[in-house]
Short mmCIF file of C-alpha atoms in Angstrom, two decimals:
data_model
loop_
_atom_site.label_atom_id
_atom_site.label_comp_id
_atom_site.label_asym_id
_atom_site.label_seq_id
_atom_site.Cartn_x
_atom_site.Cartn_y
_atom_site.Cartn_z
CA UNK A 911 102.37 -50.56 -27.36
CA UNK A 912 101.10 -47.37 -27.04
CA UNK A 913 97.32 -46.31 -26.01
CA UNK A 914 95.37 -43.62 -26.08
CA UNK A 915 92.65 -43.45 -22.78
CA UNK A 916 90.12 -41.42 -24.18
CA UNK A 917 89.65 -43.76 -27.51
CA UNK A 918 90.54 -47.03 -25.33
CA UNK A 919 87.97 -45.71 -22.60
CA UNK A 920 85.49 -45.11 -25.60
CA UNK A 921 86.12 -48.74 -27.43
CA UNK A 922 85.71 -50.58 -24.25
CA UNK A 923 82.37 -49.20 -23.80
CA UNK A 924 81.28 -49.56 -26.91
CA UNK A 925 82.47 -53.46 -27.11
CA UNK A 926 80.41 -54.08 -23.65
CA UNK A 927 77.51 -52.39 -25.06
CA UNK A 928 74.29 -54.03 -27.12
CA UNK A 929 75.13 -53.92 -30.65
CA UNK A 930 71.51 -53.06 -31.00
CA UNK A 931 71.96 -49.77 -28.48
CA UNK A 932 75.40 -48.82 -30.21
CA UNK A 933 73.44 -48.67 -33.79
CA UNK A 934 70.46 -46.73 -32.06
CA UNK A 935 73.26 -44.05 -30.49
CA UNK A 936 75.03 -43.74 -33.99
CA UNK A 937 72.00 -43.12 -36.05
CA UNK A 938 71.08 -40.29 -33.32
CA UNK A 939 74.70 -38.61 -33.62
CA UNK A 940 74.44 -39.04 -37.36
CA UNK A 941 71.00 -37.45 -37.20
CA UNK A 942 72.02 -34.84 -34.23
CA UNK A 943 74.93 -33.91 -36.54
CA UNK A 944 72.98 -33.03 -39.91
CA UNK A 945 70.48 -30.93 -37.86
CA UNK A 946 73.36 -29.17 -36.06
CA UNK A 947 75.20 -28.43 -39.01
CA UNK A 948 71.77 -27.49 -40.62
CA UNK A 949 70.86 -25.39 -38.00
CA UNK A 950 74.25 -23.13 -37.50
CA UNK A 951 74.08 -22.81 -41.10
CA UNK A 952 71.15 -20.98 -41.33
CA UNK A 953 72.06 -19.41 -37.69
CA UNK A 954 74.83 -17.80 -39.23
CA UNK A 955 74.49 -16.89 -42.09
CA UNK A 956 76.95 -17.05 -44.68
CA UNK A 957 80.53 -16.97 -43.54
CA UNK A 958 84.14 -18.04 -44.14
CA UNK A 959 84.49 -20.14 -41.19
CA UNK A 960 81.04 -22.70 -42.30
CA UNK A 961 82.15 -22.48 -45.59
CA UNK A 962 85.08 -23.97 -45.31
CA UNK A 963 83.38 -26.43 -42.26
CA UNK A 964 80.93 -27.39 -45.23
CA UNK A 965 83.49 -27.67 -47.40
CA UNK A 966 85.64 -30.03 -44.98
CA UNK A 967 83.13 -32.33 -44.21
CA UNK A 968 81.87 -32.37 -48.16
CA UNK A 969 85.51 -33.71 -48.56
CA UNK A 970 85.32 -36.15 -45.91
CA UNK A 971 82.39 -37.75 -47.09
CA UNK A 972 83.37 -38.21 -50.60
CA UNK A 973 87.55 -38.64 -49.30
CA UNK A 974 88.67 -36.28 -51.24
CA UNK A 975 90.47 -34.68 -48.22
CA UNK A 976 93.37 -37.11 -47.95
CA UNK A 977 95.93 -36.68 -50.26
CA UNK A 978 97.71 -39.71 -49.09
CA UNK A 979 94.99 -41.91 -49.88
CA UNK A 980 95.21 -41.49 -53.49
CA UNK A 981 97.74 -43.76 -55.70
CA UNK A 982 101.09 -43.36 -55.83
CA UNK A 983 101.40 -40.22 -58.77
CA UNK A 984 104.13 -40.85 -61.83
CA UNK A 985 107.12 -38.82 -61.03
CA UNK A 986 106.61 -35.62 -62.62
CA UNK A 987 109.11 -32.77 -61.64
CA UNK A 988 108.06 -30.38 -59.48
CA UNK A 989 108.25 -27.48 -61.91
CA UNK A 990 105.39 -29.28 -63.91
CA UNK A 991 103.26 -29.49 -60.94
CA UNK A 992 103.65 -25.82 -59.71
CA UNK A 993 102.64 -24.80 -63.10
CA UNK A 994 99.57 -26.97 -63.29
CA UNK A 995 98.95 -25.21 -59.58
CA UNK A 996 99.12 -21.85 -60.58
CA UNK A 997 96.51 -22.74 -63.56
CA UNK A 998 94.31 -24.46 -61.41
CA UNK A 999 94.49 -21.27 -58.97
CA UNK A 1000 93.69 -19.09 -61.67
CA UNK A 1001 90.51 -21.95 -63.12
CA UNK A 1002 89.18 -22.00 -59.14
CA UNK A 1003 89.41 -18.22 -58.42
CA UNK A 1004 87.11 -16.74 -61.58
CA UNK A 1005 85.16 -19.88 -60.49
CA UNK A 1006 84.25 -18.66 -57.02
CA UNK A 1007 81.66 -16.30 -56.30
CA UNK A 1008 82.29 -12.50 -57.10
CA UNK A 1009 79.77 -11.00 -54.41
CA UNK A 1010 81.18 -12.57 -51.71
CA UNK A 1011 82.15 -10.00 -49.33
CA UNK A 1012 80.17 -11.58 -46.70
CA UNK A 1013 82.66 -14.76 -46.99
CA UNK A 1014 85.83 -13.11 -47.88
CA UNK A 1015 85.89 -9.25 -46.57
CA UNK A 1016 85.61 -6.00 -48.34
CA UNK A 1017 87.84 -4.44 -50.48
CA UNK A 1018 91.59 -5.49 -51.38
CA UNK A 1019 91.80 -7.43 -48.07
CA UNK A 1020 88.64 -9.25 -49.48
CA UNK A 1021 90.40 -10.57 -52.44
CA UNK A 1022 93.79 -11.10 -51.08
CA UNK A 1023 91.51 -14.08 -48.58
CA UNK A 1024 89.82 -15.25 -51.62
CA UNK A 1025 93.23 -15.63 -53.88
CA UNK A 1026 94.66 -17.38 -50.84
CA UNK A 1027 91.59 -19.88 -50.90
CA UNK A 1028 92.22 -20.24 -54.31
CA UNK A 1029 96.21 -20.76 -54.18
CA UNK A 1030 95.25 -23.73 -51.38
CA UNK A 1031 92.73 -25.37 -53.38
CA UNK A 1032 94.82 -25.25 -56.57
CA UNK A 1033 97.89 -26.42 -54.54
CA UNK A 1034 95.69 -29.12 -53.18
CA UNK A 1035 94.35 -30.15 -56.49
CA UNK A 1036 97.56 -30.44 -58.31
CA UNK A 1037 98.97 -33.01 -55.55
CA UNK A 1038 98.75 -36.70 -56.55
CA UNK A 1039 97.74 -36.82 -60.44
CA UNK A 1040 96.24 -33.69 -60.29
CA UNK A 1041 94.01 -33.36 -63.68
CA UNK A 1042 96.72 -34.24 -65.63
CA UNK A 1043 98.42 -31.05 -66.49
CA UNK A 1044 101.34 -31.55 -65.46
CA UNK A 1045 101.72 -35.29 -66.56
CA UNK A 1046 100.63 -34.23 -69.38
CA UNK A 1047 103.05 -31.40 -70.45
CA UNK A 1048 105.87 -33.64 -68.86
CA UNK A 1049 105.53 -36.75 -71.28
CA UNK A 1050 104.90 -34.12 -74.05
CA UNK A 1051 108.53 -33.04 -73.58
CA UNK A 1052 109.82 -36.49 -73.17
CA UNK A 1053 108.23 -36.74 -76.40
CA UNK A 1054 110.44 -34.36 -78.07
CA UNK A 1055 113.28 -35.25 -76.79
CA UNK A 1056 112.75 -38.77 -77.76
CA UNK A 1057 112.84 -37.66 -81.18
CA UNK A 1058 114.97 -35.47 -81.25
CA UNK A 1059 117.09 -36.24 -84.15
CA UNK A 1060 120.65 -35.58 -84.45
CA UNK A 1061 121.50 -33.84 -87.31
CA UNK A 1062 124.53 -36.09 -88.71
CA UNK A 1063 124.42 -35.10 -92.28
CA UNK A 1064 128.14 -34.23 -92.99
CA UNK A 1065 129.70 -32.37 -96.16
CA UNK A 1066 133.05 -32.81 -98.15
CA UNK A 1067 135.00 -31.16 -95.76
CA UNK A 1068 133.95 -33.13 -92.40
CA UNK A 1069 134.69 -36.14 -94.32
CA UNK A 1070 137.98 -34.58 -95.37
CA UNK A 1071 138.59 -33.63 -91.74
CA UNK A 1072 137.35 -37.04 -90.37
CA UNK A 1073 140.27 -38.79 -92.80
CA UNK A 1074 142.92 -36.13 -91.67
CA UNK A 1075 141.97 -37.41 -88.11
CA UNK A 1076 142.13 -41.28 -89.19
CA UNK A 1077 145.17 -40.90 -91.24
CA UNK A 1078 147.10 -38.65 -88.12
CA UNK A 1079 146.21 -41.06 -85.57
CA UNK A 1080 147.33 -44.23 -87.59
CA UNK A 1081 150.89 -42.05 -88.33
CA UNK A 1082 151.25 -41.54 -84.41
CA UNK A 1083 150.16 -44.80 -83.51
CA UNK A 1084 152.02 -46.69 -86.00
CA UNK A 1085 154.25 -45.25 -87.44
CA UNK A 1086 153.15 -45.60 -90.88
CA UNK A 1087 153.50 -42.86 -93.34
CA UNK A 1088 149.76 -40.86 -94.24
CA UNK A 1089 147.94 -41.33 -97.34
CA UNK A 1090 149.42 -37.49 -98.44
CA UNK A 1091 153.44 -38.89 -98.21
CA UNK A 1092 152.61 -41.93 -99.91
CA UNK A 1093 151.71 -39.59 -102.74
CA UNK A 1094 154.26 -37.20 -102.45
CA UNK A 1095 156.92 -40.02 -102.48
CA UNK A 1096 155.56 -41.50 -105.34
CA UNK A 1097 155.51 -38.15 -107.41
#
């Protein structure tokens, strides 16, 4: 069995502690945590490194962040899913903010950061079922294909062919004269 001291240390204490006193420490680091990330908010100013902090915790809170917690996602090829990706990147980047310099940088190596935010939240988004994109362009060609039909209408001469086949096969097989001698012979 493995352990890990500094979480072992931490449950131990907090199992020989009041329940009363663990419930009055947890509201206070709830509470210390709000005004802290309040407070270096407004410190700061807007930048790339507390947006994405807000952005992390945001998806925390709601658990959007885990990917693996989601249901197991209908097997749709990986083509499909790129594509919905890239559409999604495209959707999230003429979403986010166009004077954002302040987050992002100035000039081209400003909007090289902000596509790359935009390729990892697209990328991020189109894991699992995604918005349905790619399931739904995938069953759309399964669609198609299911009915699909063959074209079997034939003509006079692939029936004539088909017999010439038949009538070959039966004179190699058995020996038997075709349909053409027989009415030669009888002529």
């Amino acid at each position: 069995m493995a352990i890990s001291p500094p979480s072992d240390l931490v449950l131990d204490v907090v199992k020989a502690a009041d329940p009363m006193e663990v419930q009055v420490a947890q509201e206070k680091l709830k509470a210390n945590r709000a005004a802290f990330a309040a407070t270096s908010l407004a410190e700061n100013g807007k930048g790339f490194s507390n947006t994405v902090d807000v952005l992390d915790h945001i998806g925390q809170k709601s658990g959007l962040s885990n990917i693996q917690n989601r249901t197991k996602a209908e097997e749709v090829p990986e083509s499909y899913r790129k594509f919905e990706a890239m559409v999604l990147q495209n959707f999230v980047k003429s979403m986010l903010p166009s004077e954002s310099e302040e987050v992002y940088g100035k000039g081209a190596t400003g909007d090289i950061w902000k596509g790359m935010m935009a390729e990892q939240l697209g990328n991020t988004m189109a894991k699992g079922d995604g918005i349905g994109i790619a399931k739904q362009m995938y069953s759309e060609q399964l669609r198609r294909q299911e009915g699909k039909i063959v074209n079997a209408s034939t003509d006079d001469r692939d029936r004539n062919t088909a017999l010439s086949m038949i009538d070959d096969f039966q004179r190699k097989t058995f020996g038997t004269p075709t349909a053409d001698a027989k009415t030669a012979s009888d002529a």
